[in-house]
XYZ file of C-alpha atoms in Angstrom:
614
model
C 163.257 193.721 175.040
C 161.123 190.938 174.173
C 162.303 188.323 171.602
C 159.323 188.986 169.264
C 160.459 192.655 169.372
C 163.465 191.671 168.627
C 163.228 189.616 165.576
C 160.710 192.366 164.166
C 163.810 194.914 164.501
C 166.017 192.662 162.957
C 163.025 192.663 160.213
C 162.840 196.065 159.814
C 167.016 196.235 158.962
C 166.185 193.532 156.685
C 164.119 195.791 155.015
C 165.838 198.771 154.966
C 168.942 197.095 153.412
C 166.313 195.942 150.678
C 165.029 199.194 150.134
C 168.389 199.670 148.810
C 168.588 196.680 145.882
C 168.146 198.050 142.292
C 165.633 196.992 139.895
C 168.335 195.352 137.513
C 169.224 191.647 137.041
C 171.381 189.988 139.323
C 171.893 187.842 141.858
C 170.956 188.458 146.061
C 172.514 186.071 149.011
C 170.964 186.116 151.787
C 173.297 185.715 155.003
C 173.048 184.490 158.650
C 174.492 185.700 162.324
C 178.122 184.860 161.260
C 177.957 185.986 157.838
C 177.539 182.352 156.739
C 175.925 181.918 153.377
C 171.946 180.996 154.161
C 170.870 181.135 150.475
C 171.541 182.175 147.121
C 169.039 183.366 144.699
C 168.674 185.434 141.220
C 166.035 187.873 139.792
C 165.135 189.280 136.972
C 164.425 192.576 138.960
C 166.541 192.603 143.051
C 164.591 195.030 144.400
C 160.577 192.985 143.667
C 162.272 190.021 144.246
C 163.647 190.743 147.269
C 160.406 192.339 148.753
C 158.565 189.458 147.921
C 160.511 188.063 150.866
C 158.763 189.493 153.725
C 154.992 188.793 151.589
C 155.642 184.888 151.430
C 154.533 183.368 155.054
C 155.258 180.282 153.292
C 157.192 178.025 156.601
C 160.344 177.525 154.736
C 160.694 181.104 153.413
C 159.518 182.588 156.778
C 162.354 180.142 158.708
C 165.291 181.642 156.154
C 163.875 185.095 157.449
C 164.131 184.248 160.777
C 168.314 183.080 160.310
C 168.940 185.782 158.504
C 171.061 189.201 159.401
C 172.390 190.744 155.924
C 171.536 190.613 152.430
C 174.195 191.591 149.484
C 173.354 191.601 146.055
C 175.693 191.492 142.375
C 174.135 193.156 139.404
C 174.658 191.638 135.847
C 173.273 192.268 132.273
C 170.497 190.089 132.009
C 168.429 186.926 133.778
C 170.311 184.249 132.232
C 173.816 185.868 133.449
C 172.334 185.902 137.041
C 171.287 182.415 136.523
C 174.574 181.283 135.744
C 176.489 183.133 138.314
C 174.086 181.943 140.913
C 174.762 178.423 139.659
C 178.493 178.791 140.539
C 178.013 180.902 144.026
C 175.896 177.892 145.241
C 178.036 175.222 144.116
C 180.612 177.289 146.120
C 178.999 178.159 149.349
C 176.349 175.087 149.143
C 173.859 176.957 151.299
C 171.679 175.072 153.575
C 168.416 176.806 152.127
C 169.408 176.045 148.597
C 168.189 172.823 148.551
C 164.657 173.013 150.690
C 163.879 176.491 149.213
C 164.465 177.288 145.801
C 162.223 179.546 143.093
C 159.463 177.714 141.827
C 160.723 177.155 138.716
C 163.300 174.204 138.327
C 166.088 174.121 135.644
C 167.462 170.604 134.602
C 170.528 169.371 134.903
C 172.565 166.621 133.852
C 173.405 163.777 136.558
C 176.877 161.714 136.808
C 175.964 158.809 139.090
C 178.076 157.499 142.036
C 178.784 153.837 140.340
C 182.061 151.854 139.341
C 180.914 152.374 135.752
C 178.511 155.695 136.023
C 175.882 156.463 133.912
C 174.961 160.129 132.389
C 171.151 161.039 132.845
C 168.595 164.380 132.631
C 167.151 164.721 136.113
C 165.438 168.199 137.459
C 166.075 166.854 141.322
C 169.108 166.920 143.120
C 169.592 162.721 145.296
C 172.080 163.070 148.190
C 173.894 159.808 147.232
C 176.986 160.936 145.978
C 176.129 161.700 142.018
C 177.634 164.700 140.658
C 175.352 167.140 138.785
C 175.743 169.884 135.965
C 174.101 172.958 135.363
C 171.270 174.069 135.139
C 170.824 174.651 132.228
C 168.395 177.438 130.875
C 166.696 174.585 128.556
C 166.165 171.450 127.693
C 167.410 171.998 124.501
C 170.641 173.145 125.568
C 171.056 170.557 127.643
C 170.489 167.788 125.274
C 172.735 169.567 122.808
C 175.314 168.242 125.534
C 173.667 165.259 125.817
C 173.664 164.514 122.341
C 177.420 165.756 122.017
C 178.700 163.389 124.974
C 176.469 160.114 123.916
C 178.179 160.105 119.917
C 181.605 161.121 121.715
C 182.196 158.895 124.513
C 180.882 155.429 124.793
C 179.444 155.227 128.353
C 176.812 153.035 129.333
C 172.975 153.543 129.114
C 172.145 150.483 130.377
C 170.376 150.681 133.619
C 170.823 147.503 135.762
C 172.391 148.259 139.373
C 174.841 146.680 140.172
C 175.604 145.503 136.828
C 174.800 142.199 135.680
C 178.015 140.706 133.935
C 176.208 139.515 129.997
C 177.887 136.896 128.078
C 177.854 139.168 124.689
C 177.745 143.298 124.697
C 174.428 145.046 123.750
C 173.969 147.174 120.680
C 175.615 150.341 121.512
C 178.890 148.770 121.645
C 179.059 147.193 118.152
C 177.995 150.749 117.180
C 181.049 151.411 119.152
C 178.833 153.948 121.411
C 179.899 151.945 124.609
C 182.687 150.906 125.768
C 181.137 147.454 127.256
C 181.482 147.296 130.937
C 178.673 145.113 130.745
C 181.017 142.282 129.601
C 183.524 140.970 131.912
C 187.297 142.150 130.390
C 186.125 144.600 127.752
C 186.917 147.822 129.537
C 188.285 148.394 132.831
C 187.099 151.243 135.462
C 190.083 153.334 134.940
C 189.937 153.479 130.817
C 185.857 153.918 131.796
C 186.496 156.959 134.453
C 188.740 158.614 131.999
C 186.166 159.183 129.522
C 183.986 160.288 132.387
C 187.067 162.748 133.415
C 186.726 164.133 129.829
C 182.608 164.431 129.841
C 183.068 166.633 133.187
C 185.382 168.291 131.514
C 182.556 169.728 128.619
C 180.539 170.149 131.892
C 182.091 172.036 133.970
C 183.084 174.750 131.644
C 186.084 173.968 130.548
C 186.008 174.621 126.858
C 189.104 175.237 125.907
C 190.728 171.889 127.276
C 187.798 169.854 126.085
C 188.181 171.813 122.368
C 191.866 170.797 122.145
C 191.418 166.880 123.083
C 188.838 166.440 120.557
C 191.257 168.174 118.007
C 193.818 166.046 119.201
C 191.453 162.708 118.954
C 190.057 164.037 115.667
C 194.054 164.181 114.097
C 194.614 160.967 115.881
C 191.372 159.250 114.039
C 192.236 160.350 110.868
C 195.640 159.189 110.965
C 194.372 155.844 111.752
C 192.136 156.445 108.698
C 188.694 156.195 110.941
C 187.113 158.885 108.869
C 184.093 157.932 110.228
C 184.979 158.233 114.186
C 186.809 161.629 112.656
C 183.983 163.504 111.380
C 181.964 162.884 114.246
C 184.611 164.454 116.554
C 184.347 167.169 114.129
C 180.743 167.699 114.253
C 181.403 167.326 117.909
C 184.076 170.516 117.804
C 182.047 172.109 116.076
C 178.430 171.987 117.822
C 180.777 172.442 121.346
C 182.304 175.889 119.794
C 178.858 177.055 118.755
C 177.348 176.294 121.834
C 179.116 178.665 123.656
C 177.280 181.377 125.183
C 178.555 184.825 124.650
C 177.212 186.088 128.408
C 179.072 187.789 130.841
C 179.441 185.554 134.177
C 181.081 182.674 132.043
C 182.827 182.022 128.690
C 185.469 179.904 127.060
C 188.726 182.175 128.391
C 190.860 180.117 130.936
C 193.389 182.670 131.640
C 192.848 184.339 135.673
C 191.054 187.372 135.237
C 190.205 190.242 137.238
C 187.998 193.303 136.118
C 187.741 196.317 138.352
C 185.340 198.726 138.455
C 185.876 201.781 140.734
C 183.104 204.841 142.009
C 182.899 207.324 144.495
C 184.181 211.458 145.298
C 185.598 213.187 147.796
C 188.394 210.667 148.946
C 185.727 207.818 149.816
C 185.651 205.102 147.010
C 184.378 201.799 146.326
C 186.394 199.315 144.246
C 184.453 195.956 142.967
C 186.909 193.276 141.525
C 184.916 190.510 139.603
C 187.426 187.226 139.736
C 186.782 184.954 136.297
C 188.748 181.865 137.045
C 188.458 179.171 134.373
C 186.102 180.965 132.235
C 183.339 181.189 135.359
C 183.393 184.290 137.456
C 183.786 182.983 141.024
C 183.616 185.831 143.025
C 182.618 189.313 143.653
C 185.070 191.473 146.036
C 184.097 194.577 147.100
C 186.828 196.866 148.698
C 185.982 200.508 150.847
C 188.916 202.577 150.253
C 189.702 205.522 151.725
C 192.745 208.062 149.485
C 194.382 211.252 148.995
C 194.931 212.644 145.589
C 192.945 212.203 141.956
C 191.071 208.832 140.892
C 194.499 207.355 139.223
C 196.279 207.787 142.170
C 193.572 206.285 144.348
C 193.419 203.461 141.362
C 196.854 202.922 141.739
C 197.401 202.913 145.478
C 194.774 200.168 145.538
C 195.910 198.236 142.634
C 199.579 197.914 144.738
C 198.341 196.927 148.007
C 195.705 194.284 146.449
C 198.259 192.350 144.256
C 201.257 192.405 146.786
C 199.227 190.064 148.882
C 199.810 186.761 148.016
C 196.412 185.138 148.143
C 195.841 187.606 145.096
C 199.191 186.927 142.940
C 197.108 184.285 141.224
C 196.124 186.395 138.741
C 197.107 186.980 134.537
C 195.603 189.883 133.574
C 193.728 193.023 135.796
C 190.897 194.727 133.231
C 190.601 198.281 133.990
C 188.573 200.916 131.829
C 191.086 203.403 131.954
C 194.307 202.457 133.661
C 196.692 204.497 135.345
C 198.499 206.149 132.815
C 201.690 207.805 134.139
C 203.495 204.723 135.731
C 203.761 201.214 134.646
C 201.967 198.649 136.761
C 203.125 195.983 134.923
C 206.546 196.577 134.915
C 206.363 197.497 138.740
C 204.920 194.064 139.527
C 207.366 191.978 137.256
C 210.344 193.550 137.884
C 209.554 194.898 141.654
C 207.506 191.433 142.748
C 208.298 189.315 140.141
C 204.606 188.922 138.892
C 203.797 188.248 135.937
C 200.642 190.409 135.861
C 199.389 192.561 132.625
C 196.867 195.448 133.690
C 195.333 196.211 130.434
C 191.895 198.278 129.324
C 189.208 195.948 127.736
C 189.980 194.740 124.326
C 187.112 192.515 123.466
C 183.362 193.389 124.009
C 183.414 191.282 126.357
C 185.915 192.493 128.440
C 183.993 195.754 128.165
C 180.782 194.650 129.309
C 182.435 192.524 132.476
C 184.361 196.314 133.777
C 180.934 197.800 133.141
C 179.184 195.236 135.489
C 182.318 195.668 137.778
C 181.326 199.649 137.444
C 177.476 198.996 138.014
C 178.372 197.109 141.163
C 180.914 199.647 142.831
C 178.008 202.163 141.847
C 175.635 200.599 143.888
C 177.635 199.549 146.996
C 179.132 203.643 146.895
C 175.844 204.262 146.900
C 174.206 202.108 149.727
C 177.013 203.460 151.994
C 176.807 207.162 151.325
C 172.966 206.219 152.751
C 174.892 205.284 155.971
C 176.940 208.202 156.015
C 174.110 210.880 155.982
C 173.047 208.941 158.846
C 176.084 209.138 160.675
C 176.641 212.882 159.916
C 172.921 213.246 161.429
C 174.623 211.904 164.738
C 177.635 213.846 164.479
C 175.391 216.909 164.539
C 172.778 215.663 166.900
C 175.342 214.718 169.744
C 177.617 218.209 169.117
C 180.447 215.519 167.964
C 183.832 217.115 166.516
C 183.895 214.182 164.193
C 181.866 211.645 162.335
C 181.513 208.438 164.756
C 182.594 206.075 162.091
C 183.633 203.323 164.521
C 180.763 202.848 167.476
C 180.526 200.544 170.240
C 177.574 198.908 171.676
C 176.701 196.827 175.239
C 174.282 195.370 176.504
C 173.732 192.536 179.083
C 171.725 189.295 179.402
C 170.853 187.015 182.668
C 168.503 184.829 183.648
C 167.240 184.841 187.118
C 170.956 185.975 188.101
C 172.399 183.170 186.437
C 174.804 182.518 183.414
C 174.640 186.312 183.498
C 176.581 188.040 180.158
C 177.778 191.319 178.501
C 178.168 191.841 174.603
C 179.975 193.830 172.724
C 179.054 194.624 169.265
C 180.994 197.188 166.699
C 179.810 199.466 164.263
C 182.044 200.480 161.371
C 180.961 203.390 158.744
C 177.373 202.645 159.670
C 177.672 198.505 159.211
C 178.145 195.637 161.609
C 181.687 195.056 161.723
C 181.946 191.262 162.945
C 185.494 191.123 163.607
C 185.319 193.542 166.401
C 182.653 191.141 168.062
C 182.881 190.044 171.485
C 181.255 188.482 174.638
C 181.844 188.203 178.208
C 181.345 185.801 181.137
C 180.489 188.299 184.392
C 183.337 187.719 186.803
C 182.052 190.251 189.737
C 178.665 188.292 190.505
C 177.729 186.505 193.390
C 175.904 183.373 192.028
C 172.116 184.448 191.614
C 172.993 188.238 192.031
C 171.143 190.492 189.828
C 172.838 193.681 189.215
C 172.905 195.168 185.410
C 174.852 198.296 186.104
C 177.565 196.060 187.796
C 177.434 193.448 185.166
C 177.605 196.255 182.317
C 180.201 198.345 184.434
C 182.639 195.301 185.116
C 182.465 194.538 180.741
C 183.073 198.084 180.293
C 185.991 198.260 182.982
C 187.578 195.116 180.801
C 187.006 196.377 177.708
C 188.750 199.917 177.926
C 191.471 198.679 179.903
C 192.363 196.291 177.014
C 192.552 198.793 174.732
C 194.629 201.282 176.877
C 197.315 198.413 177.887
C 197.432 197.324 174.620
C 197.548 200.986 172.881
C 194.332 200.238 170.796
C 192.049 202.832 169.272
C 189.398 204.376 171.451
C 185.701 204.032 169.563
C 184.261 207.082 168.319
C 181.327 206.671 169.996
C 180.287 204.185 172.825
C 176.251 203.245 173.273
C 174.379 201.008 175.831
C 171.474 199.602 175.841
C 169.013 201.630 178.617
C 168.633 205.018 180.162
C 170.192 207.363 182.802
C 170.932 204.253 185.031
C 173.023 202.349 182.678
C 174.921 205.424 181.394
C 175.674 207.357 184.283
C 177.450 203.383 185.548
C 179.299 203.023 182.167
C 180.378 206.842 182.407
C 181.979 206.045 186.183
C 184.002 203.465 184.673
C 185.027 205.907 181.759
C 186.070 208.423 184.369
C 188.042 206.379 186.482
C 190.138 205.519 183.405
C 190.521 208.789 182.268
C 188.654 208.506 179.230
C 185.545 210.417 179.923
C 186.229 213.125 177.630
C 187.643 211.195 174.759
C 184.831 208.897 174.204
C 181.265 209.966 173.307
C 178.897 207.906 175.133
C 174.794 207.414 175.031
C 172.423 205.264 176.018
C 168.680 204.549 174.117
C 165.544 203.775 176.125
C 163.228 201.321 174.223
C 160.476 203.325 175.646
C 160.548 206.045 173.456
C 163.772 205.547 171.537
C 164.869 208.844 174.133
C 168.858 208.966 173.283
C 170.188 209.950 176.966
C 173.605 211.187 177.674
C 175.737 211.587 180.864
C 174.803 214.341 183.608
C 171.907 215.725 181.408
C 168.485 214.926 182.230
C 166.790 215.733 179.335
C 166.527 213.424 176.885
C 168.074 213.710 173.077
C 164.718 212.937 170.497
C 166.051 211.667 166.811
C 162.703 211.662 164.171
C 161.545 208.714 163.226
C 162.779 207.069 160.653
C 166.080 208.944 160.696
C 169.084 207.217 158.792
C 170.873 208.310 162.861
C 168.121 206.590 164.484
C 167.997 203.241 162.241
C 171.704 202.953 162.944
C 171.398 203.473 167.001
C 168.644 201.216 166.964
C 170.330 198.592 164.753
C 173.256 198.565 166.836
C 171.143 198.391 170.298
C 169.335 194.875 168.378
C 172.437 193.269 167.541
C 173.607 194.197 171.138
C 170.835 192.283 172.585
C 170.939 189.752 169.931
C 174.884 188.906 170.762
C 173.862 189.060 174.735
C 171.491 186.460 174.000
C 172.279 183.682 172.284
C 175.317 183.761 174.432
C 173.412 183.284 177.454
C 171.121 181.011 175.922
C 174.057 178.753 174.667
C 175.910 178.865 178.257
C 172.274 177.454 179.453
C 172.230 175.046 176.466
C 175.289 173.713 177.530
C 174.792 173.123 181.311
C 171.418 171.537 180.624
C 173.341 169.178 177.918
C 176.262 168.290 180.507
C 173.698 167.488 183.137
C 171.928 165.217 180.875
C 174.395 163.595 179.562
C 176.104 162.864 182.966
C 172.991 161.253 183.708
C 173.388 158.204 181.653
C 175.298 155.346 182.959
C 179.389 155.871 182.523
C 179.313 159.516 181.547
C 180.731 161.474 183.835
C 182.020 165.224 184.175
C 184.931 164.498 181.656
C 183.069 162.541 178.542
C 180.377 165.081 178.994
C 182.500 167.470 178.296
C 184.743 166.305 176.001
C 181.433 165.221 173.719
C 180.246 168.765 173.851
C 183.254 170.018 173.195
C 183.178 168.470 170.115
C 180.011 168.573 168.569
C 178.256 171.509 170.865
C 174.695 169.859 171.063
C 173.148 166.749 172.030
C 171.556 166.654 168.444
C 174.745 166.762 166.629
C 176.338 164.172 168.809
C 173.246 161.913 167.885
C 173.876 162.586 164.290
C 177.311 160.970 164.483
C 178.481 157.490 164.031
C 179.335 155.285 166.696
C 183.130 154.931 165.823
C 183.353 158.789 166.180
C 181.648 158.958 169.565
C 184.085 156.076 171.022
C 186.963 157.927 169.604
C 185.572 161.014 171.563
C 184.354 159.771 174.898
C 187.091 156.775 174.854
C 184.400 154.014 175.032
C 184.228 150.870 173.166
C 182.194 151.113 170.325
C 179.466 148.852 171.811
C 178.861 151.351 174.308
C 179.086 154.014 172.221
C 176.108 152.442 170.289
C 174.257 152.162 173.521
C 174.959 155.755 173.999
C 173.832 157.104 170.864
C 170.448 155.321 171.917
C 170.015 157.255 175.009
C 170.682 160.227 173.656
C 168.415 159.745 171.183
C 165.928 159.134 173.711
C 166.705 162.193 175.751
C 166.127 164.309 172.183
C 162.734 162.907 171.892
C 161.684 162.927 175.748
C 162.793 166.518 175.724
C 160.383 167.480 172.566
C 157.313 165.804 173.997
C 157.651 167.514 177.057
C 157.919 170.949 174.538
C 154.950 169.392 172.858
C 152.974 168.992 176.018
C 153.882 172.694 177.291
């Protein structure tokens, strides 16, 4: 398959998986080969929004397209929720794309700068240079509200010198007692400044409740002192904080861990969406698949066992659930079974409410997309005269070049999705160097593959698919009878040529229509096959042409090659590091290594012109 057929298949799963976004508010994240975070983004409708995608051959939106393999997408109430929530995804993640592409429209934010004594600004652009920034905010009025809080509250600096140039007498603001003077040599020192700082990022970062109770606690200390004056502005300061808040559902003024659940789904197949509000910011969206026996409350308590008994989920106060299991105390189980302290409780404010009802609106949707892939599997159950749904399939394919750094992939399919974990590649053992043989290269993977699984007692996939036609399957199928698993494994192979689905010792071919939710799946799997086979052989090329170049410059041999590589993968990442890194590396002084990073810098731009000049 061509690479340019390639990345339009890719496209076309792209757009299938955002045929399935709703038209509601929320929040889309676009991911790459690994599953790494490319991009975060919000909408006031998914579905346009995400379309608009594949209409913008803008170079920086077309470049995200061409890293990405998956979309997901969380649902909330409204546009400023999904602003908000995608405000605290990317400040999580910090995707790569988030800071070349973003929407046209720019929010504005407050800035912390990265000095002894910082300084608190507006600023709508984000400087690499260590500053710490807050928000966005969905105004400017908002944000000056803070602004105008934090300037008659704490007595930071405003003046803009940098470095600062030590005055003989303070300025203004600090007889108004709206600075604290670091101006002036002695009058304040960088720890009693940072502390105040501590407090502003405090307000800033959401934490309400904290910042609410030291201004109480400064305002009773003020008027104790009888500074009436300094009191009633750290009243007016409580006061404008507390009205401030935003009643919206992705962040408020509770600190306690939260979790709100939200459950859909029939027939024994459900999807469970936990929302995690830590600090009074939701920080995550976890979506479960889960698979039980017996009525919704059973299912709902099954899952609520297994999900808190792990530890990395203990960390929790209180589980939100519209109607909880009724017939057996959760709560007691966990504190007197597992010692948790953990109260499952239906909502009791609105808000609680409305947060299980996005929790339900998101399960809805993800039931939904996946029921989509199970029509399509049931398609291929029927098609290929399977005696049960292939819920876990298994793809190959194979990559060489000229019969060199020759490869096999192996990709898995679970319920209809990539399932990453059950990845893998392989290095062709069997090949003469410069051989060219596919049904030996895709017989010998196959051959170490299934006799993995049968030493180790693994289970056997459901279905097993290669990419090509009679040739390839009627190789794999030898291998499968030799080990005896013939008849427990389906196994099919598609031809690009027609997408003809062929099948061991029958000539005719198996036809899917167009379009099908079966065919989208085989086809999807046979792309990611290819895709796998490679970038694997492209990076074991990569690689040999890095060690040869680099073994070409003076005092690099085999074993500094290597060991370079080894560390950073690339000769562009090596000449991105600094020159006490790459003599801790190679073992070099750190003159050399200077010299080095030179050369390889040259070797980075000789090898572009000569891509230029092709």
């Amino acid at each position: 398959m061509q690479q340019s057929q390639l990345q339009e298949d890719r496209l076309q799963y792209l757009r299938a998986l955002v045929r399935t976004a709703p038209l509601d508010a929320g929040v889309y994240i676009w991911r790459g080969e690994s599953q790494e975070v490319l991009y975060v983004g919000k909408a006031k409708h998914l579905k346009q929004r995400l379309q608009s995608y594949f209409n913008d051959k803008s170079i920086k939106t077309q470049h995200l397209l061409s890293k990405a393999h998956s979309v997901e997408f969380t649902i909330v109430s409204n546009e400023y929720e999904a602003l908000v929530l995608e405000n605290n995804l990317i400040k999580r993640y910090q995707p790569p794309y988030n800071i070349a592409l973003r929407d046209q429209k720019t929010y504005p934010m407050i800035r912390i700068t990265n000095e002894e004594y910082p300084r608190i600004m507006r600023t709508r652009t984000m400087i690499k240079d260590g500053s710490r920034y807050y928000g966005p905010f969905p105004g400017i009025q908002k944000m000056d509200a803070y602004l105008e809080i934090i300037n008659k509250t704490f007595a930071l600096r405003r003046c803009k010198p940098i470095p600062l140039k030590m005055r003989q007498s303070p300025c203004l603001y600090y007889h108004m007692k709206q600075c604290l003077g670091p101006c002036v040599h002695g009058l304040t020192s960088p720890k009693e400044y940072q502390e105040q700082v501590a407090r502003v990022e405090d307000l800033l970062s959401g934490k309400i409740v904290q910042f609410s109770k030291y201004l109480m606690t400064q305002m009773q200390e003020a008027s104790s002192k009888l500074e009436f004056e300094r009191a009633a502005t750290l009243r007016n300061a409580l006061e404008a904080v507390q009205a401030m808040s935003v009643q919206q559902g992705v962040e408020d003024r509770n600190e306690s861990r939260r979790d709100y659940i939200g459950v859909a789904g029939s027939d024994g197949l459900y999807h469970i969406v936990v929302l995690r509000m830590r600090e009074g910011k939701m920080l995550d969206k976890v979506t479960f698949r889960f698979e039980g026996v017996g009525d919704d409350q059973e299912v709902l308590e099954q899952f609520l066992i297994q999900f808190y008994e792990n530890e990395e989920n203990q960390e929790t106060d209180v589980v939100y659930i519209e109607n909880p299991p009724q017939d057996f105390d959760l709560g007691r189980y966990f504190r007197e079974e597992r010692a948790m302290h953990l109260r499952v409780s239906p909502p009791i404010e609105d808000q609680d409410l409305r947060l299980i009802r996005m929790a339900f609106d998101n399960a809805v949707l993800d039931f939904a997309r996946e029921t989509s892939q199970e029509s399509g599997l049931i398609d291929l159950k029927t098609a290929l005269s399977m005696s049960k749904l292939p819920r876990m399939i298994e793809g190959f394919d194979v990559a060489q070049l000229s019969g060199h750094f020759t490869v096999a992939s192996l990709i898995t399919f679970k319920n209809g999705l990539p399932y990453r974990s059950g990845y893998r590649r392989f290095r062709m053992k069997s090949l003469k160097a410069g051989e060219i043989n596919d049904f030996k290269s895709l017989s010998e993977a196959v051959a170490r593959r299934f006799t993995k699984l049968i030493n180790e007692d693994l289970p056997l996939p459901d279905l097993l698919l290669v990419d090509g036609g009679k040739g390839q399957v009627s190789a794999v199928y030898g291998v499968l009878e030799a080990l005896g698993l013939h008849d427990k494994i389906t196994l099919i192979g598609i031809a690009k040529r027609e997408e003809e689905i062929f099948r061991p010792n029958e000539s005719k071919p198996i036809i899917l229509e167009k379009g099908s939710a079966a065919l989208r799946i085989l086809q999807a799997i046979r792309d990611e096959t290819h895709r796998v086979a490679t970038s694997y052989n492209q990076k074991l090329r990569h690689k040999t042409l890095y060690l040869e170049k680099l073994q070409s410059l003076d005092g690099i041999g085999p074993k500094r090659a290597k060991a370079l590589l080894m560390q950073y993968g690339s000769l562009g990442a090596i000449s991105r590091q600094s020159s006490l890194n790459i003599a801790r590396v190679a073992k070099i002084n750190q003159d050399r290594a200077k010299e080095l990073l030179r050369e390889v810098t040259i070797l980075i731009e000789k090898e572009s012109q000569e891509e230029r000049d092709i």
